[in-house]
CSV table of C-alpha atoms in Angstrom, one decimal:
chain,number,residue,atom,x,y,z
A,1,MET,CA,0.1,0.1,-0.1
A,2,LYS,CA,1.5,3.5,-0.8
A,3,ILE,CA,0.3,6.6,0.2
A,4,TYR,CA,0.8,9.8,-1.9
A,5,ASN,CA,-0.1,13.5,-1.8
A,6,SER,CA,-0.1,15.9,-4.7
A,7,THR,CA,1.4,18.5,-3.1
A,8,HIS,CA,5.0,19.6,-2.6
A,9,TYR,CA,6.5,22.2,-0.7
A,10,ASP,CA,9.8,23.3,0.7
A,11,VAL,CA,10.8,23.3,4.5
A,12,ASN,CA,11.1,27.5,5.8
A,13,LEU,CA,14.1,26.8,8.2
A,14,LYS,CA,14.5,30.9,8.9
A,15,THR,CA,10.5,29.9,9.5
A,16,ILE,CA,11.2,27.5,11.8
A,17,SER,CA,13.6,29.3,13.2
A,18,LYS,CA,11.5,32.5,14.7
A,19,GLN,CA,8.5,30.0,15.7
A,20,HIS,CA,11.3,28.6,18.0
A,21,GLN,CA,11.9,32.1,19.7
A,22,GLU,CA,8.1,33.1,19.7
A,23,LYS,CA,5.9,32.6,22.3
A,24,PRO,CA,3.8,29.5,20.8
A,25,SER,CA,0.0,29.9,19.8
A,26,LEU,CA,-2.4,28.3,18.5
A,27,VAL,CA,-3.5,29.3,14.9
A,28,THR,CA,-7.0,28.1,13.5
A,29,GLY,CA,-7.4,28.1,9.7
A,30,THR,CA,-6.3,26.3,6.9
A,31,ILE,CA,-3.0,26.3,4.9
A,32,PRO,CA,-3.8,27.4,1.3
A,33,GLU,CA,-0.5,25.6,0.2
A,34,LEU,CA,-2.3,22.3,1.2
A,35,SER,CA,-4.9,20.6,-0.2
A,36,HIS,CA,-6.1,17.5,1.3
A,37,ASP,CA,-8.9,17.1,-1.4
A,38,THR,CA,-6.4,15.3,-3.8
A,39,ASP,CA,-4.9,12.8,-1.5
A,40,THR,CA,-5.1,9.5,-2.4
A,41,VAL,CA,-4.6,5.8,-1.4
A,42,VAL,CA,-3.0,3.3,-3.9
A,43,ILE,CA,-3.9,-0.4,-3.0
A,44,SER,CA,-2.0,-2.8,-4.9
A,45,PRO,CA,-3.7,-5.2,-7.4
A,46,SER,CA,-2.6,-7.9,-5.0
A,47,ALA,CA,-4.1,-6.2,-2.3
A,48,ARG,CA,-7.7,-6.1,-3.9
A,49,GLN,CA,-7.6,-9.4,-4.5
A,50,LEU,CA,-7.3,-10.1,-0.6
A,51,ALA,CA,-9.8,-12.6,-0.2
A,52,SER,CA,-11.3,-14.0,3.2
A,53,THR,CA,-9.4,-17.4,2.1
A,54,ASP,CA,-6.3,-15.6,3.2
A,55,ILE,CA,-7.1,-14.9,6.9
A,56,VAL,CA,-7.2,-17.2,9.5
A,57,ASN,CA,-7.8,-16.7,13.3
A,58,LYS,CA,-6.5,-18.3,16.0
A,59,SER,CA,-8.3,-20.1,18.4
A,60,ALA,CA,-7.8,-19.7,22.0
A,61,ILE,CA,-6.6,-23.0,23.7
A,62,TYR,CA,-9.4,-25.1,25.5
A,63,PHE,CA,-8.5,-26.7,28.4
A,64,GLY,CA,-11.9,-28.2,30.0
A,65,THR,CA,-10.6,-30.1,33.0
A,66,VAL,CA,-6.5,-31.9,33.6
A,67,GLN,CA,-8.0,-34.9,32.1
A,68,ILE,CA,-9.4,-33.4,28.8
A,69,ASN,CA,-6.2,-31.1,28.7
A,70,ASP,CA,-3.7,-33.8,28.7
A,71,SER,CA,-5.6,-35.7,26.3
A,72,LEU,CA,-5.4,-33.3,23.9
A,73,ASN,CA,-1.9,-32.5,24.4
A,74,ARG,CA,-1.1,-36.2,23.4
A,75,VAL,CA,-2.7,-36.6,20.8
A,76,LEU,CA,-1.8,-33.2,19.0
A,77,ILE,CA,1.7,-33.7,19.5
A,78,GLY,CA,4.0,-33.8,16.3
A,79,GLN,CA,0.8,-32.6,14.6
A,80,PRO,CA,1.0,-29.6,12.2
A,81,THR,CA,0.0,-26.5,13.5
A,82,GLU,CA,-3.0,-26.3,11.2
A,83,VAL,CA,-4.3,-29.1,12.5
A,84,LYS,CA,-3.8,-27.6,16.1
A,85,GLU,CA,-5.4,-24.7,15.1
A,86,ALA,CA,-8.5,-26.5,13.5
A,87,VAL,CA,-9.2,-28.9,16.7
A,88,TYR,CA,-9.2,-25.9,18.9
A,89,GLY,CA,-11.1,-24.2,16.8
A,90,ILE,CA,-13.9,-26.8,16.0
A,91,ILE,CA,-14.5,-26.3,20.4
A,92,GLN,CA,-14.1,-22.9,20.2
A,93,SER,CA,-16.8,-22.1,17.7
A,94,ASN,CA,-18.8,-25.8,18.0
A,95,PHE,CA,-18.8,-26.6,21.4
A,96,ILE,CA,-18.2,-24.0,23.9
A,97,THR,CA,-19.8,-21.3,22.1
A,98,ASP,CA,-21.4,-17.9,22.9
A,99,VAL,CA,-24.5,-19.0,20.5
A,100,THR,CA,-27.8,-18.5,22.4
A,101,ASP,CA,-30.1,-19.9,20.5
A,102,GLU,CA,-30.5,-23.6,21.1
A,103,GLU,CA,-31.1,-25.0,17.3
A,104,GLU,CA,-27.9,-23.6,16.2
A,105,ARG,CA,-25.9,-24.6,19.0
A,106,ALA,CA,-27.0,-28.1,18.4
A,107,GLU,CA,-26.3,-28.1,14.6
A,108,LEU,CA,-23.0,-26.1,15.2
A,109,LEU,CA,-22.7,-29.6,17.6
A,110,GLU,CA,-23.4,-32.1,14.8
A,111,LEU,CA,-21.1,-30.5,11.9
A,112,GLY,CA,-18.2,-29.6,14.9
A,113,LEU,CA,-18.8,-33.7,15.4
A,114,ILE,CA,-18.0,-34.3,11.7
A,115,GLN,CA,-15.2,-32.2,11.5
A,116,ALA,CA,-13.7,-34.0,14.8
A,117,LYS,CA,-13.6,-37.2,12.8
A,118,TYR,CA,-12.3,-35.9,9.8
A,119,ILE,CA,-9.3,-35.0,11.5
A,120,ALA,CA,-9.1,-38.5,13.0
A,121,ASP,CA,-9.6,-40.4,9.9
A,122,ASN,CA,-6.8,-38.2,8.7
A,123,TYR,CA,-4.2,-37.0,10.6
A,124,MET,CA,-4.4,-40.1,13.7
A,125,LYS,CA,-3.3,-43.7,14.0
A,126,ASP,CA,-6.4,-46.2,15.2
A,127,ASP,CA,-5.4,-45.9,19.6
A,128,GLU,CA,-4.9,-42.1,19.1
A,129,ALA,CA,-7.7,-41.3,16.7
A,130,THR,CA,-10.0,-43.5,19.3
A,131,GLU,CA,-8.7,-41.5,22.6
A,132,PHE,CA,-9.1,-38.0,20.4
A,133,MET,CA,-12.8,-38.6,19.2
A,134,ASN,CA,-13.5,-40.0,23.0
A,135,THR,CA,-12.3,-36.4,24.1
A,136,ILE,CA,-14.2,-34.3,21.5
A,137,ARG,CA,-17.3,-36.6,23.4
A,138,GLN,CA,-16.4,-35.5,26.8
A,139,ILE,CA,-16.4,-32.1,25.7
A,140,GLU,CA,-19.7,-32.3,23.8
A,141,ALA,CA,-21.2,-33.5,26.6
A,142,ILE,CA,-20.0,-31.0,28.5
A,143,SER,CA,-20.8,-28.4,26.2
A,144,LYS,CA,-24.5,-29.4,26.7
A,145,THR,CA,-24.1,-28.6,30.8
A,146,ARG,CA,-24.3,-25.1,30.2
A,147,THR,CA,-26.5,-22.6,32.0
A,148,VAL,CA,-26.5,-18.5,31.3
A,149,ASP,CA,-27.0,-16.9,35.0
A,150,PRO,CA,-30.0,-14.6,34.3
A,151,ASN,CA,-28.7,-11.7,36.4
A,152,THR,CA,-25.4,-11.6,35.0
A,153,LYS,CA,-25.2,-13.5,32.0
A,154,GLU,CA,-22.2,-15.5,32.5
A,155,ILE,CA,-22.2,-18.6,31.0
A,156,HIS,CA,-20.9,-21.8,33.1
A,157,TYR,CA,-20.3,-25.6,32.2
A,158,GLU,CA,-20.4,-28.7,34.7
A,159,THR,CA,-17.5,-30.5,34.2
A,160,PRO,CA,-16.4,-34.2,35.6
A,161,PRO,CA,-14.5,-34.8,38.7
A,162,GLN,CA,-10.7,-34.0,37.7
A,163,ARG,CA,-7.7,-36.3,39.3
A,164,PRO,CA,-4.2,-35.2,39.3
A,165,ILE,CA,-2.2,-36.6,36.5
A,166,GLY,CA,-0.8,-40.3,37.6
A,167,ALA,CA,-3.5,-40.5,40.3
A,168,PRO,CA,-4.9,-44.3,40.8
A,169,ASP,CA,-8.4,-44.5,39.3
A,170,ASP,CA,-9.9,-45.2,42.3
A,171,TYR,CA,-8.3,-41.5,43.1
A,172,ILE,CA,-11.1,-38.9,45.8
A,173,ASP,CA,-10.8,-35.3,45.5
A,174,ILE,CA,-11.0,-35.1,49.5
A,175,ASN,CA,-12.2,-31.3,49.0
A,176,ASP,CA,-14.8,-32.8,47.0
A,177,LEU,CA,-16.0,-35.1,49.5
A,178,MET,CA,-15.7,-32.8,52.5
A,179,LYS,CA,-18.1,-29.7,50.6
A,180,LYS,CA,-21.1,-32.3,49.6
A,181,TYR,CA,-21.1,-34.1,52.8
A,182,ASP,CA,-19.4,-31.5,55.4
A,183,PRO,CA,-19.8,-28.4,54.5
A,184,LYS,CA,-19.3,-27.1,57.8
A,185,THR,CA,-16.1,-28.3,58.1
A,186,PHE,CA,-15.5,-27.4,54.3
A,187,ASP,CA,-16.1,-23.8,55.2
A,188,LYS,CA,-14.3,-24.3,58.3
A,189,LEU,CA,-11.4,-25.8,56.3
A,190,GLN,CA,-11.7,-22.5,53.6
A,191,GLU,CA,-11.6,-20.0,56.4
A,192,ALA,CA,-8.8,-21.5,58.2
A,193,ILE,CA,-6.5,-21.4,54.5
A,194,VAL,CA,-7.2,-17.7,54.3
A,195,ASN,CA,-6.6,-16.5,57.6
A,196,GLY,CA,-3.3,-18.5,57.7
A,197,GLU,CA,-4.3,-20.9,60.3
A,198,ASP,CA,-3.7,-24.3,60.9
A,199,TRP,CA,-5.8,-25.8,58.1
A,200,SER,CA,-3.8,-29.2,58.0
A,201,SER,CA,-5.6,-30.6,60.9
A,202,ILE,CA,-9.0,-30.1,59.8
A,203,LEU,CA,-8.3,-31.9,57.0
A,204,LEU,CA,-6.5,-35.0,58.5
A,205,SER,CA,-9.5,-35.2,61.2
A,206,PHE,CA,-12.0,-34.5,58.0
A,207,ALA,CA,-9.9,-37.4,56.0
A,208,LYS,CA,-10.1,-39.9,59.2
A,209,ASN,CA,-13.8,-39.5,59.6
A,210,ALA,CA,-14.6,-40.0,56.0
A,211,SER,CA,-13.3,-43.3,56.0
A,212,THR,CA,-15.6,-44.9,58.3
A,213,HIS,CA,-18.6,-43.5,55.8
A,214,LYS,CA,-18.5,-46.2,53.1
A,215,ASP,CA,-21.6,-44.7,52.3
A,216,TRP,CA,-20.0,-41.3,51.5
A,217,ILE,CA,-17.5,-43.2,49.2
A,218,LYS,CA,-20.3,-45.1,47.6
A,219,ASP,CA,-22.1,-42.2,46.7
A,220,TYR,CA,-19.4,-40.4,45.7
A,221,ARG,CA,-18.0,-43.0,43.2
A,222,GLU,CA,-21.9,-43.3,41.8
A,223,GLU,CA,-21.8,-39.7,41.3
A,224,GLU,CA,-18.5,-40.1,39.2
A,225,SER,CA,-19.2,-42.6,37.0
A,226,LYS,CA,-22.8,-40.6,35.8
A,227,GLN,CA,-22.4,-39.0,32.4
A,228,ILE,CA,-21.8,-35.4,32.4
A,229,GLY,CA,-24.6,-33.9,29.8
A,230,HIS,CA,-25.5,-36.5,26.9
A,231,ILE,CA,-23.9,-37.7,23.5
A,232,THR,CA,-25.5,-36.8,20.2
A,233,SER,CA,-27.1,-40.1,19.1
A,234,GLU,CA,-27.8,-39.1,15.8
A,235,ASN,CA,-25.7,-37.0,13.5
A,236,ARG,CA,-27.2,-35.8,9.9
A,237,PHE,CA,-23.6,-35.1,8.4
A,238,SER,CA,-22.5,-38.8,9.0
A,239,ASN,CA,-22.4,-40.1,5.7
A,240,ALA,CA,-20.2,-37.2,4.4
A,241,SER,CA,-16.8,-38.6,2.9
A,242,THR,CA,-13.6,-38.1,5.2
A,243,ALA,CA,-11.0,-39.3,1.8
A,244,SER,CA,-10.1,-35.5,1.1
A,245,ILE,CA,-10.5,-32.1,2.3
A,246,THR,CA,-12.1,-31.3,-1.5
A,247,GLU,CA,-14.7,-34.1,-1.1
A,248,PHE,CA,-15.6,-33.9,2.9
A,249,VAL,CA,-16.4,-29.6,2.2
A,250,LYS,CA,-18.3,-30.8,-1.0
A,251,ASP,CA,-20.3,-33.4,0.8
A,252,ILE,CA,-21.2,-31.1,3.7
A,253,LYS,CA,-22.5,-28.5,1.5
A,254,ASP,CA,-24.6,-30.7,-0.4
A,255,ILE,CA,-25.9,-32.2,2.5
A,256,ILE,CA,-26.6,-28.2,4.0
A,257,SER,CA,-28.4,-27.8,1.1
A,258,ASN,CA,-30.6,-30.5,1.2
A,259,VAL,CA,-31.6,-31.0,4.9
A,260,ALA,CA,-34.2,-28.7,6.7
A,261,PHE,CA,-31.6,-26.6,8.5
A,262,LYS,CA,-32.5,-23.7,10.1
A,263,TYR,CA,-28.2,-21.8,10.1
A,264,SER,CA,-27.6,-22.8,6.8
A,265,GLU,CA,-25.8,-20.2,5.7
A,266,PHE,CA,-23.8,-20.3,9.4
A,267,LEU,CA,-22.9,-23.6,8.6
A,268,THR,CA,-21.7,-23.1,5.4
A,269,ASP,CA,-19.5,-20.3,6.8
A,270,ASN,CA,-18.7,-22.4,9.8
A,271,ILE,CA,-17.1,-25.5,7.4
A,272,GLU,CA,-15.6,-23.1,4.9
A,273,ALA,CA,-13.4,-21.6,7.8
A,274,PHE,CA,-12.3,-24.9,8.7
A,275,MET,CA,-10.8,-25.9,5.3
A,276,ARG,CA,-9.3,-22.6,5.1
A,277,THR,CA,-7.6,-23.9,8.5
A,278,LEU,CA,-6.6,-26.5,7.6
A,279,GLU,CA,-5.0,-25.4,4.1
A,280,SER,CA,-3.5,-22.5,5.9
A,281,PRO,CA,0.2,-23.0,6.8
A,282,LYS,CA,0.1,-19.6,8.6
A,283,SER,CA,-1.9,-20.8,11.5
A,284,ILE,CA,0.2,-19.8,14.4
A,285,LEU,CA,-0.4,-21.6,17.8
């Protein structure tokens, strides 16, 4: 891009020197020698041809839970940056979104799931693909727990119980257990932590007490095993070919055209953005 001004004039050094010696003053009006009417901005032909296909937005990294984050990091190791960007783009644009219309959110979820399948089929080996799709399903389930606070308008999602990386399968978060079954002690613990008091004795005392309540452990396990949210059973995009990005996008667009989607134009924009991301070497994480 080049910027030209049609008016050329010389700098008068004597005038500048004199102005520095005098008291500064504010002068209003126009400069006859300088006409802004003829200022021009010249854009090169290549810049004029810059299309939306040349622009790729960077998606935010989704954490979710410790387990989800660890799984995504593991299956995306060694993947091209455009694949990583596409995965987080699906999560941000199709799953954990700020879309308010329930039907629009449902349509985006269906499309996001089949986009994830395309990535699994084309960029991952069997075990990686299976783990990736299981993790995507977890994120889908979390997205369906979405609630909006009527006063603050803040969006909230429920997440399944978490355990530290490397913790055994029977790990129990004692803080969650205390909060659920002995809330008064939990409040006392929080107060002790905030005030810098001896909180460890409170925690140890509760742990000994909890070990005698087999019913607490049983209920905790049952709650932990319950599915957060629910999984989409049918997907109208399930027959789309994942053999190549060209076939995939064509099939998706054909399905959008032939099925009564309420937000067909929005879905088309979404699949085109997905294709642009995978085809762009400019995606950066």
